[in-house]
C-alpha cells in the first residue's frame, strides 16, 4: 500500500498494513501514528515524514521503520531500536526521541547498550548478571514484573542512567547507583552484598537488606507510603 501526495494526519492512525510513502506526510498534534507488529513504514529518498510538536510516532515491537528520506520531529518519537533502518536522516528539532528495546539475556542487554543510541529504554526479562555492567547516562533499564534477576557475587553493576525494578532482584555482588534507582510497587530488592547509593533511590515496594548499604552525603533513599524495609543484621556472640 502507498500514501501519495502530501498528507496531514489529524486522527489517530494504526498502520495494519505495510506502507510506502509517495509524498510527504505530517502528523499533527495531538495525534499518534502507530506502526504495529508485522508492518513496515517506509520513507523513500526525496520524501519527508514530519512529527509536529504534540504529535507522536510509535513503532511497536515487531513493527519496522525504514528511513531512506527524512524524518523530522519536534514531537515524540518512540522507535524500536532493532527495527529502525535506512540511509536517510533523523532530525530532532526540540522533540523527544526515545529508542525502545528488549533483552532476554545479559548478552542482549550489553549489545543494546553498545549501539550507543540514546535515549534508550530496555525492557529486560529475568536473568543473572554475571559480568561487570555499566548502564550509561540516558539509558533506562527496566526489569519487568514477571522477572527474577540478580547480580552475581563478585560482579559490579554501575548505574549512571535509570534502573527500574518491577520484579524480584537480588544483589550478591555490588550495585553502585550514581543516578536513579526505583524499586516499584510489588517488587522486591534483596541485598545480600553491597548497595552504594551516590544518587537517588525511591522504594515503593520491598527492600530486604542482609548486606551493606552506603548512602553518600547529599543523596537519598526515600521510602514511600506502603513501602517495606526488612533488615537482618548478623550479630556477634555476646552482643545483645
Tab-separated table of C-alpha atoms in Angstrom:
chain	number	residue	atom	x	y	z
A	1	UNK	CA	0.000	0.000	0.000
A	2	UNK	CA	1.099	3.548	-0.649
A	3	UNK	CA	0.387	7.039	0.642
A	4	UNK	CA	0.565	9.552	-2.198
A	5	UNK	CA	0.921	13.340	-2.372
A	6	UNK	CA	1.225	15.457	0.797
A	7	UNK	CA	-0.922	14.252	3.683
A	8	UNK	CA	-1.694	15.655	7.125
A	9	UNK	CA	-2.820	13.204	9.798
A	10	UNK	CA	-5.416	14.746	12.095
A	11	UNK	CA	-6.746	11.487	13.545
A	12	UNK	CA	-5.013	8.639	15.364
A	13	UNK	CA	-3.844	6.052	12.817
A	14	UNK	CA	-2.722	2.469	13.419
A	15	UNK	CA	-0.935	1.007	10.415
A	16	UNK	CA	-2.245	-2.537	9.957
A	17	UNK	CA	-0.503	-2.861	6.598
A	18	UNK	CA	2.947	-2.047	5.256
A	19	UNK	CA	3.072	1.477	3.832
A	20	UNK	CA	5.477	3.221	1.463
A	21	UNK	CA	5.119	6.992	1.240
A	22	UNK	CA	4.761	8.528	-2.204
A	23	UNK	CA	4.623	12.046	-0.799
A	24	UNK	CA	5.406	13.996	2.347
A	25	UNK	CA	3.464	13.039	5.479
A	26	UNK	CA	2.859	15.264	8.528
A	27	UNK	CA	1.360	14.068	11.818
A	28	UNK	CA	-0.414	16.923	13.607
A	29	UNK	CA	-0.863	17.482	17.347
A	30	UNK	CA	-2.235	15.688	19.364
A	31	UNK	CA	-2.436	12.624	17.115
A	32	UNK	CA	-0.439	9.389	17.007
A	33	UNK	CA	0.907	7.378	14.073
A	34	UNK	CA	1.396	3.770	15.228
A	35	UNK	CA	3.340	1.163	13.239
A	36	UNK	CA	2.059	-2.160	14.548
A	37	UNK	CA	3.707	-5.568	14.865
A	38	UNK	CA	4.493	-7.151	11.495
A	39	UNK	CA	4.137	-3.957	9.445
A	40	UNK	CA	6.614	-1.532	7.884
A	41	UNK	CA	6.501	2.212	7.267
A	42	UNK	CA	8.966	3.240	4.552
A	43	UNK	CA	10.030	6.838	3.890
A	44	UNK	CA	11.714	6.765	0.443
A	45	UNK	CA	14.508	9.059	-0.662
A	46	UNK	CA	13.140	12.504	-1.506
A	47	UNK	CA	10.206	12.364	0.906
A	48	UNK	CA	9.740	13.608	4.465
A	49	UNK	CA	7.813	12.303	7.460
A	50	UNK	CA	7.205	15.123	9.964
A	51	UNK	CA	6.035	14.624	13.557
A	52	UNK	CA	4.741	18.001	14.758
A	53	UNK	CA	5.020	19.249	18.347
A	54	UNK	CA	2.456	17.396	20.464
A	55	UNK	CA	2.148	14.504	17.991
A	56	UNK	CA	3.595	11.014	18.451
A	57	UNK	CA	5.203	8.356	16.263
A	58	UNK	CA	5.191	4.915	17.890
A	59	UNK	CA	6.934	1.960	16.267
A	60	UNK	CA	5.768	-1.045	18.263
A	61	UNK	CA	7.949	-4.054	18.934
A	62	UNK	CA	7.851	-6.071	15.700
A	63	UNK	CA	6.963	-3.028	13.604
A	64	UNK	CA	9.584	-1.538	11.283
A	65	UNK	CA	10.530	1.964	10.179
A	66	UNK	CA	12.741	2.391	7.107
A	67	UNK	CA	14.005	5.943	6.615
A	68	UNK	CA	15.740	6.482	3.279
A	69	UNK	CA	14.367	10.012	3.063
A	70	UNK	CA	13.949	12.293	6.079
A	71	UNK	CA	12.251	12.004	9.470
A	72	UNK	CA	11.783	15.383	11.179
A	73	UNK	CA	10.247	15.567	14.601
A	74	UNK	CA	9.649	18.108	17.315
A	75	UNK	CA	7.005	15.923	18.896
A	76	UNK	CA	7.529	12.453	20.387
A	77	UNK	CA	9.166	9.576	18.528
A	78	UNK	CA	9.299	6.159	20.201
A	79	UNK	CA	11.346	3.903	17.930
A	80	UNK	CA	12.062	0.203	18.290
A	81	UNK	CA	15.868	0.062	18.342
A	82	UNK	CA	16.194	-3.158	16.353
A	83	UNK	CA	13.623	-2.175	13.730
A	84	UNK	CA	14.817	1.243	12.512
A	85	UNK	CA	16.947	1.183	9.380
A	86	UNK	CA	17.769	3.062	6.208
A	87	UNK	CA	20.305	5.569	4.934
A	88	UNK	CA	18.254	8.748	5.478
A	89	UNK	CA	18.274	11.455	8.133
A	90	UNK	CA	16.516	11.547	11.504
A	91	UNK	CA	16.390	15.138	12.750
A	92	UNK	CA	15.382	16.252	16.246
A	93	UNK	CA	14.033	19.818	16.274
A	94	UNK	CA	13.429	20.055	20.014
A	95	UNK	CA	11.248	16.984	20.303
A	96	UNK	CA	11.544	13.853	22.412
A	97	UNK	CA	13.127	10.809	20.795
A	98	UNK	CA	13.488	7.504	22.602
A	99	UNK	CA	14.590	4.144	21.323
A	100	UNK	CA	12.882	1.012	22.647
A	101	UNK	CA	14.499	-2.401	23.017
A	102	UNK	CA	14.073	-5.720	24.803
A	103	UNK	CA	16.644	-8.062	26.306
A	104	UNK	CA	16.206	-11.645	27.479
A	105	UNK	CA	19.871	-12.198	28.350
A	106	UNK	CA	22.913	-10.294	29.588
A	107	UNK	CA	24.460	-10.637	26.129
A	108	UNK	CA	21.453	-8.934	24.525
A	109	UNK	CA	21.418	-6.190	27.160
A	110	UNK	CA	25.084	-5.377	26.550
A	111	UNK	CA	24.556	-5.442	22.775
A	112	UNK	CA	21.662	-2.956	23.012
A	113	UNK	CA	23.743	-0.608	25.176
A	114	UNK	CA	26.702	-0.938	22.798
A	115	UNK	CA	24.703	0.592	19.920
A	116	UNK	CA	25.267	3.966	21.591
A	117	UNK	CA	21.787	5.182	20.596
A	118	UNK	CA	20.170	7.325	23.272
A	119	UNK	CA	17.868	7.930	24.985
A	120	UNK	CA	17.276	4.201	25.132
A	121	UNK	CA	14.708	2.207	27.132
A	122	UNK	CA	15.497	-1.505	27.525
A	123	UNK	CA	12.894	-3.861	28.983
A	124	UNK	CA	14.516	-6.964	30.466
A	125	UNK	CA	13.197	-10.348	31.465
A	126	UNK	CA	14.842	-12.206	34.337
A	127	UNK	CA	18.487	-13.245	34.052
A	128	UNK	CA	21.651	-13.266	36.113
A	129	UNK	CA	24.210	-10.503	35.594
A	130	UNK	CA	27.432	-12.492	35.763
A	131	UNK	CA	29.968	-9.962	34.427
A	132	UNK	CA	30.518	-6.294	35.232
A	133	UNK	CA	27.977	-3.962	33.637
A	134	UNK	CA	27.661	-0.191	33.278
A	135	UNK	CA	24.322	1.442	32.475
A	136	UNK	CA	25.195	4.734	30.707
A	137	UNK	CA	23.511	8.073	31.191
A	138	UNK	CA	20.371	8.424	29.018
A	139	UNK	CA	19.755	4.670	29.205
A	140	UNK	CA	16.890	3.222	31.235
A	141	UNK	CA	16.967	-0.470	32.122
A	142	UNK	CA	13.671	-1.932	33.331
A	143	UNK	CA	13.314	-5.414	34.787
A	144	UNK	CA	9.697	-6.474	34.231
A	145	UNK	CA	7.180	-7.505	36.884
A	146	UNK	CA	7.497	-11.193	35.962
A	147	UNK	CA	11.299	-11.153	36.109
A	148	UNK	CA	13.661	-12.744	38.634
A	149	UNK	CA	17.093	-11.186	38.164
A	150	UNK	CA	20.338	-10.995	40.112
A	151	UNK	CA	23.848	-9.606	40.344
A	152	UNK	CA	26.263	-12.484	40.918
A	153	UNK	CA	28.844	-12.496	43.700
A	154	UNK	CA	31.984	-10.545	42.758
A	155	UNK	CA	30.182	-8.678	39.946
A	156	UNK	CA	29.817	-4.871	39.909
A	157	UNK	CA	26.872	-3.140	38.221
A	158	UNK	CA	27.255	0.632	37.885
A	159	UNK	CA	24.102	2.609	37.126
A	160	UNK	CA	24.726	6.018	35.564
A	161	UNK	CA	21.269	6.112	33.993
A	162	UNK	CA	17.948	4.803	35.327
A	163	UNK	CA	17.330	1.351	36.788
A	164	UNK	CA	13.670	0.403	37.401
A	165	UNK	CA	12.949	-2.845	39.232
A	166	UNK	CA	9.413	-4.257	38.885
A	167	UNK	CA	10.081	-7.908	39.754
A	168	UNK	CA	12.452	-9.750	42.093
A	169	UNK	CA	16.067	-8.566	42.106
A	170	UNK	CA	18.876	-9.950	44.278
A	171	UNK	CA	22.282	-8.353	44.840
A	172	UNK	CA	25.011	-10.838	45.743
A	173	UNK	CA	27.755	-8.653	44.280
A	174	UNK	CA	27.752	-4.840	44.201
A	175	UNK	CA	25.280	-2.315	42.825
A	176	UNK	CA	26.553	1.262	42.537
A	177	UNK	CA	23.758	3.735	41.855
A	178	UNK	CA	25.141	7.033	40.565
A	179	UNK	CA	21.860	8.407	39.268
A	180	UNK	CA	18.374	6.964	39.803
A	181	UNK	CA	17.079	3.638	41.096
A	182	UNK	CA	13.500	2.570	41.804
A	183	UNK	CA	12.017	-0.494	43.441
A	184	UNK	CA	8.460	-0.370	42.172
A	185	UNK	CA	5.290	-1.382	43.982
A	186	UNK	CA	5.053	-5.201	44.372
A	187	UNK	CA	8.775	-5.517	43.526
A	188	UNK	CA	11.389	-6.889	45.951
A	189	UNK	CA	15.047	-5.881	46.126
A	190	UNK	CA	17.126	-8.248	48.286
A	191	UNK	CA	20.624	-7.046	49.110
A	192	UNK	CA	22.965	-9.854	50.177
A	193	UNK	CA	26.028	-7.967	49.007
A	194	UNK	CA	26.731	-4.241	48.719
A	195	UNK	CA	24.498	-1.369	47.639
A	196	UNK	CA	26.208	2.001	47.238
A	197	UNK	CA	23.888	4.934	46.601
A	198	UNK	CA	25.574	8.042	45.199
A	199	UNK	CA	22.386	9.251	43.501
A	200	UNK	CA	18.699	8.965	44.357
A	201	UNK	CA	16.615	5.879	45.080
A	202	UNK	CA	12.860	5.576	45.528
A	203	UNK	CA	11.454	2.462	47.206
A	204	UNK	CA	7.769	1.808	46.515
A	205	UNK	CA	7.879	-1.938	47.151
A	206	UNK	CA	10.022	-4.101	49.455
A	207	UNK	CA	13.729	-3.882	50.264
A	208	UNK	CA	15.393	-6.667	52.262
A	209	UNK	CA	18.879	-5.814	53.471
A	210	UNK	CA	21.178	-8.660	54.553
A	211	UNK	CA	24.326	-6.873	53.447
A	212	UNK	CA	25.821	-3.390	53.384
A	213	UNK	CA	24.122	-0.197	52.259
A	214	UNK	CA	26.093	3.035	51.820
A	215	UNK	CA	24.355	6.362	51.149
A	216	UNK	CA	26.614	9.231	50.135
A	217	UNK	CA	26.194	12.644	51.749
A	218	UNK	CA	23.624	14.746	49.891
A	219	UNK	CA	21.992	11.703	48.278
A	220	UNK	CA	18.813	9.986	49.393
A	221	UNK	CA	16.931	6.727	49.673
A	222	UNK	CA	13.234	7.531	50.017
A	223	UNK	CA	10.634	5.027	51.184
A	224	UNK	CA	7.143	5.908	50.028
A	225	UNK	CA	3.956	5.203	51.940
A	226	UNK	CA	3.327	1.467	51.746
A	227	UNK	CA	6.974	0.537	51.158
A	228	UNK	CA	8.675	-2.077	53.367
A	229	UNK	CA	12.225	-2.307	54.749
A	230	UNK	CA	13.339	-5.608	56.293
A	231	UNK	CA	16.854	-5.537	57.711
A	232	UNK	CA	18.563	-8.613	59.115
A	233	UNK	CA	21.834	-7.892	60.898
A	234	UNK	CA	24.288	-10.643	61.792
A	235	UNK	CA	25.105	-10.378	65.472
A	236	UNK	CA	28.349	-11.450	67.115
A	237	UNK	CA	28.107	-13.687	70.222
A	238	UNK	CA	27.702	-11.688	73.413
A	239	UNK	CA	26.234	-8.621	71.640
A	240	UNK	CA	22.561	-8.071	72.542
